[in-house]
PDB file of C-alpha atoms in Angstrom:
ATOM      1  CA  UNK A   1      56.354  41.795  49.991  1.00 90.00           C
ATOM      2  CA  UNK A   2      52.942  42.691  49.010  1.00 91.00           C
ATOM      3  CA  UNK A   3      52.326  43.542  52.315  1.00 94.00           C
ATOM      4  CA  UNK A   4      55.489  45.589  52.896  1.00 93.00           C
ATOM      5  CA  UNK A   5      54.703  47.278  50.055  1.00 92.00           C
ATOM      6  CA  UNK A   6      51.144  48.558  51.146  1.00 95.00           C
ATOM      7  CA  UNK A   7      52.681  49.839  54.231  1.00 96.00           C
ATOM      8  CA  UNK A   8      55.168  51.770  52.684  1.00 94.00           C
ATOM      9  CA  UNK A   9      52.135  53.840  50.390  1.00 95.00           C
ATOM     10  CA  UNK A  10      52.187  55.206  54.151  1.00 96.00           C
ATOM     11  CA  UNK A  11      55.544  55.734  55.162  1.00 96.00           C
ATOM     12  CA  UNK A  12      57.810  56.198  52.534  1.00 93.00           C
ATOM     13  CA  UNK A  13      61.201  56.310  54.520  1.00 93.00           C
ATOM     14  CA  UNK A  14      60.174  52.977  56.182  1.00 95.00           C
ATOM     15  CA  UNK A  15      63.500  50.389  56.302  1.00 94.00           C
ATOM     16  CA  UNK A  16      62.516  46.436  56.647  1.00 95.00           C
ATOM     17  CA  UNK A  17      65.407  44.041  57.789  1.00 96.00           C
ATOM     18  CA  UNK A  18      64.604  40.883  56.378  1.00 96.00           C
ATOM     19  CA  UNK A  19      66.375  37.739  58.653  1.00 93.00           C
ATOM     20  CA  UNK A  20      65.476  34.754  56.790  1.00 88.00           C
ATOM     21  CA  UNK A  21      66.968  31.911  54.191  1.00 87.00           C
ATOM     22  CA  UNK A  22      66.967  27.686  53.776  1.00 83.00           C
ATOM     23  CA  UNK A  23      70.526  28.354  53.339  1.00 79.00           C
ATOM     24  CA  UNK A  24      72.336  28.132  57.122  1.00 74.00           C
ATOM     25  CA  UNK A  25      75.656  29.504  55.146  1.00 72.00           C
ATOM     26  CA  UNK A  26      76.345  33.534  55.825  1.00 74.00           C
ATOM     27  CA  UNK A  27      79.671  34.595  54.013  1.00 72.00           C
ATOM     28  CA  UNK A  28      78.862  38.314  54.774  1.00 75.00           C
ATOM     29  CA  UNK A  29      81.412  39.548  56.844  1.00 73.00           C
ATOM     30  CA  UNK A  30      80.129  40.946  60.394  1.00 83.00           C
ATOM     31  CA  UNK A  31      76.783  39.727  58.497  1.00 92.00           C
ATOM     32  CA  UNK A  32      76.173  42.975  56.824  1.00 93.00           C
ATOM     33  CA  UNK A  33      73.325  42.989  54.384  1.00 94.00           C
ATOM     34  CA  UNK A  34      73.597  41.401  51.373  1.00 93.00           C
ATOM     35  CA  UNK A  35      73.986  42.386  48.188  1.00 92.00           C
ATOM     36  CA  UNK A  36      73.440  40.527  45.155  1.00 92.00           C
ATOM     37  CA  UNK A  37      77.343  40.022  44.014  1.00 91.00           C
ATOM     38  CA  UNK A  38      77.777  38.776  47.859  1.00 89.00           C
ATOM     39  CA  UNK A  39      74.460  36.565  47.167  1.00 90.00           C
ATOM     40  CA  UNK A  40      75.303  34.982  44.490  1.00 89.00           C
ATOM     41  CA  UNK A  41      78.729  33.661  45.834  1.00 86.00           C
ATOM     42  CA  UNK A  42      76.494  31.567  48.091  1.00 85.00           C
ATOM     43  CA  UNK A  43      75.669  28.024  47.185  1.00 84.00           C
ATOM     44  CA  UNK A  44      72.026  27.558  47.392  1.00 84.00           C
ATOM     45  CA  UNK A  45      69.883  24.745  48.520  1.00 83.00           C
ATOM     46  CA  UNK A  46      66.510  23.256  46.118  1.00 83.00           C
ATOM     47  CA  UNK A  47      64.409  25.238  48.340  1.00 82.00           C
ATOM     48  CA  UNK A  48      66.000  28.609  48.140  1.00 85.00           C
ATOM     49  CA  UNK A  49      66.362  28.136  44.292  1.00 86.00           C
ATOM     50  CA  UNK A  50      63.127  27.507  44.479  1.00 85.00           C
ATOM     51  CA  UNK A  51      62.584  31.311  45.892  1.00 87.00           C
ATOM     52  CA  UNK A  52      65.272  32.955  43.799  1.00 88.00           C
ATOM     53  CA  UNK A  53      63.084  35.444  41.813  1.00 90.00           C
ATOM     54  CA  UNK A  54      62.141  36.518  45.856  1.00 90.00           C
ATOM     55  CA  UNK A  55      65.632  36.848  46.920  1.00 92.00           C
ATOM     56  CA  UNK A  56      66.244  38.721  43.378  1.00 93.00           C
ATOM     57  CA  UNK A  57      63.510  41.129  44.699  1.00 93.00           C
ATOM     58  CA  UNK A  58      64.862  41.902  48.300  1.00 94.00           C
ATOM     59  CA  UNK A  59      68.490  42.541  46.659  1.00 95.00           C
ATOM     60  CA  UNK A  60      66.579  45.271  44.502  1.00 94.00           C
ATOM     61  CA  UNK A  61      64.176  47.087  46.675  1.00 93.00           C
ATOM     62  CA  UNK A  62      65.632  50.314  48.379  1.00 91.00           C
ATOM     63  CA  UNK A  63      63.630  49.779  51.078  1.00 94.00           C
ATOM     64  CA  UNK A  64      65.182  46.376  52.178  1.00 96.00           C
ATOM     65  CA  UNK A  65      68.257  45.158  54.262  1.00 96.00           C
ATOM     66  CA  UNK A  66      68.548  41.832  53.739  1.00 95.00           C
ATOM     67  CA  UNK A  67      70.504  39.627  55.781  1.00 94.00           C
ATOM     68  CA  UNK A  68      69.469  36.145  55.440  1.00 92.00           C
ATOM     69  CA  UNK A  69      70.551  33.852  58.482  1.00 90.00           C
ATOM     70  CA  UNK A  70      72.404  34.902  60.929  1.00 92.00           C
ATOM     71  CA  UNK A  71      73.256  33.827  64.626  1.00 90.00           C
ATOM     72  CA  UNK A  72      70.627  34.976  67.099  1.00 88.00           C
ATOM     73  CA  UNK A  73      73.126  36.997  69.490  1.00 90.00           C
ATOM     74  CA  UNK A  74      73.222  39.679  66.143  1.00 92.00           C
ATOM     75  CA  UNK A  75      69.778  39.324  65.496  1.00 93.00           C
ATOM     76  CA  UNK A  76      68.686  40.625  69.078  1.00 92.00           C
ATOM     77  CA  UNK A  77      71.265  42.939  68.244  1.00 94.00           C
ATOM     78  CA  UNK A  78      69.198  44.751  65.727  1.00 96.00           C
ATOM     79  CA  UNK A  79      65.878  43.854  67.473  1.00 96.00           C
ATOM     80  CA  UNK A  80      67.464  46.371  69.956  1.00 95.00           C
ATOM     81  CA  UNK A  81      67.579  49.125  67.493  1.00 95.00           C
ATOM     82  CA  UNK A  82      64.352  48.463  65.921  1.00 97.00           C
ATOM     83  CA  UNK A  83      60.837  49.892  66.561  1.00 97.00           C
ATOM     84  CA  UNK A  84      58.628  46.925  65.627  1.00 98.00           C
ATOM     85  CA  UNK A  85      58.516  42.951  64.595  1.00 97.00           C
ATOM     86  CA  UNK A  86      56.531  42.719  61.116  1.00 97.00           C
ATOM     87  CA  UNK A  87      56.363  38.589  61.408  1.00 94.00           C
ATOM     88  CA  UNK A  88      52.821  38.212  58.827  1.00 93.00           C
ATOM     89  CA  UNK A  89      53.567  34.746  59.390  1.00 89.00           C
ATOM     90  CA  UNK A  90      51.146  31.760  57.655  1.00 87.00           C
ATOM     91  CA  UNK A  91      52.808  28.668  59.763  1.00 82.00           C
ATOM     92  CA  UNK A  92      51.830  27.745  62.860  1.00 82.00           C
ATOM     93  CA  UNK A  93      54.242  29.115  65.277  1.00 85.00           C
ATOM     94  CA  UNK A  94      54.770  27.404  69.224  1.00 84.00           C
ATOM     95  CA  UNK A  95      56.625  29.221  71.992  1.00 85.00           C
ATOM     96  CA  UNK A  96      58.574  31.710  69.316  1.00 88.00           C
ATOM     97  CA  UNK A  97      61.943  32.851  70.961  1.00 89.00           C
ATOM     98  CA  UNK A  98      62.264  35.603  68.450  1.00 90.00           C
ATOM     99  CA  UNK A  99      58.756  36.750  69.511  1.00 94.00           C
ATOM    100  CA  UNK A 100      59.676  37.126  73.101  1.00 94.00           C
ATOM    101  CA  UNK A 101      63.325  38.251  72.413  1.00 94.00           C
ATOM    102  CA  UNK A 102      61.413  41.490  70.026  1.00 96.00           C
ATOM    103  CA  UNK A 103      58.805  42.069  73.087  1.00 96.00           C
ATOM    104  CA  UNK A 104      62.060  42.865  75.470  1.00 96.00           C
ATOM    105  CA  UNK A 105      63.945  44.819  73.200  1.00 96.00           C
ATOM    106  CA  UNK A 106      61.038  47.511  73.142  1.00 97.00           C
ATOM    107  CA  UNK A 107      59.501  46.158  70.038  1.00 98.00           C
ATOM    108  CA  UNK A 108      55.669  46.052  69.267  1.00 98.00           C
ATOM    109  CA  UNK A 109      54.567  42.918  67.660  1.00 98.00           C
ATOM    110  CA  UNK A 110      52.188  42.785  64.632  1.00 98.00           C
ATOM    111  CA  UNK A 111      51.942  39.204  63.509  1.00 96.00           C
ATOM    112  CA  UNK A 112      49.256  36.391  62.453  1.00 95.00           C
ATOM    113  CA  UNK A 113      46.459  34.711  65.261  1.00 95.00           C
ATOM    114  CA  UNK A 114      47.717  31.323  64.889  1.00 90.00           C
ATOM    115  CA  UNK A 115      49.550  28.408  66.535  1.00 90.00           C
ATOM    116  CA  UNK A 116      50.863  29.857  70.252  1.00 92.00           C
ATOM    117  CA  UNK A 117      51.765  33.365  69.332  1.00 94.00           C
ATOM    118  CA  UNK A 118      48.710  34.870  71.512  1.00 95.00           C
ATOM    119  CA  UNK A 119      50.357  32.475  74.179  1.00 94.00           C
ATOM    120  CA  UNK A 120      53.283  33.607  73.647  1.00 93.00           C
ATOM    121  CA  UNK A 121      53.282  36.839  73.611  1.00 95.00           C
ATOM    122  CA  UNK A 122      50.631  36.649  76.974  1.00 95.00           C
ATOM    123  CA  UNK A 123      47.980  38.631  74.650  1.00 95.00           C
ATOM    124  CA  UNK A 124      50.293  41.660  74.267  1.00 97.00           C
ATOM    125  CA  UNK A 125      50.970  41.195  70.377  1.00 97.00           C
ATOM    126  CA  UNK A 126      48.813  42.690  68.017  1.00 98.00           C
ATOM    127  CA  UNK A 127      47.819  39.184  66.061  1.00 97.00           C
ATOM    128  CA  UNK A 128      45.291  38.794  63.048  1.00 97.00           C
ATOM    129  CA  UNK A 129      43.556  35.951  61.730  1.00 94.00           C
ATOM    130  CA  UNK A 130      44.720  35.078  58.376  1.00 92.00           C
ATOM    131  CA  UNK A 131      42.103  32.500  57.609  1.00 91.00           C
ATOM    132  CA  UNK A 132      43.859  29.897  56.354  1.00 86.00           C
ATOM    133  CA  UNK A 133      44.441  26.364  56.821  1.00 81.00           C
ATOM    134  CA  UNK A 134      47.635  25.666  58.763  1.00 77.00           C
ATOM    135  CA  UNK A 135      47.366  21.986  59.312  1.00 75.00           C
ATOM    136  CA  UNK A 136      49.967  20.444  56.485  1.00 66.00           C
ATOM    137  CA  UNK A 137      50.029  16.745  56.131  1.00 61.00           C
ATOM    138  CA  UNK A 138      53.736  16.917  54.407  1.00 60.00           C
ATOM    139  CA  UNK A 139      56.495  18.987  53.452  1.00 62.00           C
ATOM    140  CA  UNK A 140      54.874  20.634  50.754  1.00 64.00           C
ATOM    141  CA  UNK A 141      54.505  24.077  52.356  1.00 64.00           C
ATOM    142  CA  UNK A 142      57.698  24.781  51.200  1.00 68.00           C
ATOM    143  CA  UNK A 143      57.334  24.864  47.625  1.00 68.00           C
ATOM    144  CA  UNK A 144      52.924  25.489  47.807  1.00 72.00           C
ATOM    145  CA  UNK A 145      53.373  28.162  50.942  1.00 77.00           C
ATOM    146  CA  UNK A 146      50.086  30.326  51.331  1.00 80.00           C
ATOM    147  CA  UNK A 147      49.574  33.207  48.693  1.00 82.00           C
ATOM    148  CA  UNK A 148      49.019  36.487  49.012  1.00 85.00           C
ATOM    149  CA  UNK A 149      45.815  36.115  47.179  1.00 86.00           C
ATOM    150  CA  UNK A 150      44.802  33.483  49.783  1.00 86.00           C
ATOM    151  CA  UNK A 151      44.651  35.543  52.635  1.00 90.00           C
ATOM    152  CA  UNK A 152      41.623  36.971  54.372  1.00 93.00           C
ATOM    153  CA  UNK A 153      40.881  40.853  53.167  1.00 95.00           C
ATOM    154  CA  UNK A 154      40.420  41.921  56.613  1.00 96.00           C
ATOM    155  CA  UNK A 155      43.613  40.816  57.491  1.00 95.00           C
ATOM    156  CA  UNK A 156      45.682  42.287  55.009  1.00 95.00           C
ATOM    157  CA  UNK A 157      43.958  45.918  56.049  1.00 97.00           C
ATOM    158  CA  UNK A 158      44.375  45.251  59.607  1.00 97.00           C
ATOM    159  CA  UNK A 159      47.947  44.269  59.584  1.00 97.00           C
ATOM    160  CA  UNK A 160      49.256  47.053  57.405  1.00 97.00           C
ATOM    161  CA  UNK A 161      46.799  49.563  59.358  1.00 98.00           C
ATOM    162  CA  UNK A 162      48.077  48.314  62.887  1.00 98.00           C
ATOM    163  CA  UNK A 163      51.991  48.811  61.688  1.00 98.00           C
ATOM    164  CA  UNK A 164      51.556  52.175  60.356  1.00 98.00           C
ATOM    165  CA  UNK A 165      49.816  53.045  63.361  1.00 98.00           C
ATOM    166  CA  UNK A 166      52.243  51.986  65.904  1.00 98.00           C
ATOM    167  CA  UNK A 167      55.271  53.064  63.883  1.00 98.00           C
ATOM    168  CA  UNK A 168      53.673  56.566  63.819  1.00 97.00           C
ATOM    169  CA  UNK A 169      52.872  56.736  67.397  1.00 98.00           C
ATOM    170  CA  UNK A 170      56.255  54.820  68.775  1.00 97.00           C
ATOM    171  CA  UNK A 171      57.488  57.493  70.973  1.00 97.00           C
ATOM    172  CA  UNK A 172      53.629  58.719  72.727  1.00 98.00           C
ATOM    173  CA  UNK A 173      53.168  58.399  76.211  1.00 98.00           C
ATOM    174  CA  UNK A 174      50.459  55.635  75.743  1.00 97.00           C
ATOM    175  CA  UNK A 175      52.264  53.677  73.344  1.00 98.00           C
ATOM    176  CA  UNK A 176      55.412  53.336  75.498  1.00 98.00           C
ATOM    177  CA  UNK A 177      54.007  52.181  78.343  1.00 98.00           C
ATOM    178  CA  UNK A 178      53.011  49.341  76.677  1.00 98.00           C
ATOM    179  CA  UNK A 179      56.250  48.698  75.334  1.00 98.00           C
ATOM    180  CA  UNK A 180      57.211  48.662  79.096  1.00 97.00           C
ATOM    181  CA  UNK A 181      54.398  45.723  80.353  1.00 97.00           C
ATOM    182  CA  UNK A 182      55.863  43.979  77.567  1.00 97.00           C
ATOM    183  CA  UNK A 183      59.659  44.196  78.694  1.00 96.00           C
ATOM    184  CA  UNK A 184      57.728  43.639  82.300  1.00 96.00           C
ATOM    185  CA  UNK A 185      56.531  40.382  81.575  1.00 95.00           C
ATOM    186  CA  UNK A 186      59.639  39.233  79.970  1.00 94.00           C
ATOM    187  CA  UNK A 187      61.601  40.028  83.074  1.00 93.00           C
ATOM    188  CA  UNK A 188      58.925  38.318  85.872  1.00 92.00           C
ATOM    189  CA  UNK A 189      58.410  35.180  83.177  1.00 90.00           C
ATOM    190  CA  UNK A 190      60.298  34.392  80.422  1.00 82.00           C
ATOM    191  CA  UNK A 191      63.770  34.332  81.453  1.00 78.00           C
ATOM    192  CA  UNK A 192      65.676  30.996  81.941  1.00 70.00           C
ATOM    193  CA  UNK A 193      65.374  30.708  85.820  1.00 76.00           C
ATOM    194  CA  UNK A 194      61.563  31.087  85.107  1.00 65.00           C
ATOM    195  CA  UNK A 195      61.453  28.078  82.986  1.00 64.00           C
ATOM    196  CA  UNK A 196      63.723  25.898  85.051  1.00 68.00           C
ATOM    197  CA  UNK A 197      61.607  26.647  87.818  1.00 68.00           C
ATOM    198  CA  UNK A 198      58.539  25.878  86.095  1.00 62.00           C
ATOM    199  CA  UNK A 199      60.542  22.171  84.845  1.00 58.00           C
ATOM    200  CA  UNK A 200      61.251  21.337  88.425  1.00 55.00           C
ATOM    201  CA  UNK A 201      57.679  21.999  89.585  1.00 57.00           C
ATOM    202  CA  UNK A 202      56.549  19.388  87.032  1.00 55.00           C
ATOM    203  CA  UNK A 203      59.445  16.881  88.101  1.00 52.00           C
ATOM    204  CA  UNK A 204      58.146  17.298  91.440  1.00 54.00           C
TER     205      UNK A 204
END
């Protein structure tokens, strides 16, 4: 949020969706956003009562659509009609399907340099270094996650200057085409045949 918030000092008609929860239950119907009547008929879990005063915040904030979980077939849905992936993530991500499923829907990236995401994304994400120490040694990441306070300066300025910028320059010539080595890649290497292929070759 404090993040979101900083970027919006620079574009004031700027919409977030928000796709996240503990809670695997959606009673939304067609999983339209939220609001905080249809929130509260959910029954929360310990770790998203843990977050409430959060969730109170994205039910409130004009700016936000939030949808908590949903099935990935309607989140790729909305990836298709979106301009970029804000993911200012502070745990160590692997091979992120929602990375690669943004990258082919013509979406930039902006996200954090750590676990696989540079892998991931074959260098074409626009990732910062955070700074932080991702290595937990339990479960306590849930209720101690990283703080806003705890991340690196230079990272909170170039993450919020990098989205403005490509949000602002979406539709130039420059900017599009490499939108298009993105959805390139995705097409000669990430789709299923690719990684069967690539499971037989190590069977073999």
């Amino acid at each position: 949020m404090p993040l979101f918030k900083k970027i919006l000092e620079h574009i004031t008609e700027l919409r977030i969706k928000i796709f996240s929860s503990y809670n695997i239950e959606n009673n939304n119907k067609n999983y339209e956003p939220y609001t905080k009547d249809s929130f509260n008929l959910l029954k929360l879990n310990n770790n998203d009562k843990y977050y409430s005063s959060l969730y109170d915040l994205l039910l409130t904030t004009n700016q936000i659509e939030y949808y908590g979980n949903v099935p990935q077939t309607i989140l790729f849905d909305h990836m298709k009609t979106s301009k970029l992936l804000f993911y200012p993530n502070t745990f160590g991500e692997t091979c992120c399907t929602s990375l690669l499923e943004a990258m082919a829907s013509r979406c930039f990236i902006v996200s954090s340099d750590i676990g696989a995401l540079k892998e991931t994304s074959n260098g074409m994400a626009f990732l910062y270094n955070p700074k932080i120490d991702i290595n937990y040694e339990d479960d306590t990441f849930i209720i101690n996650p990283i703080r806003y306070n705890q991340l690196d300066h230079d990272y909170v300025t170039n993450i919020v200057n990098k989205t403005v910028e490509l949000i602002n320059n979406y539709d130039k010539e420059s900017y599009q085409q490499h939108l298009e080595k993105q959805i390139d890649y995705i097409e000669n290497n990430c789709l299923w045949k690719h990684k069967a292929n690539s499971i037989n070759d190590l069977l073999l």
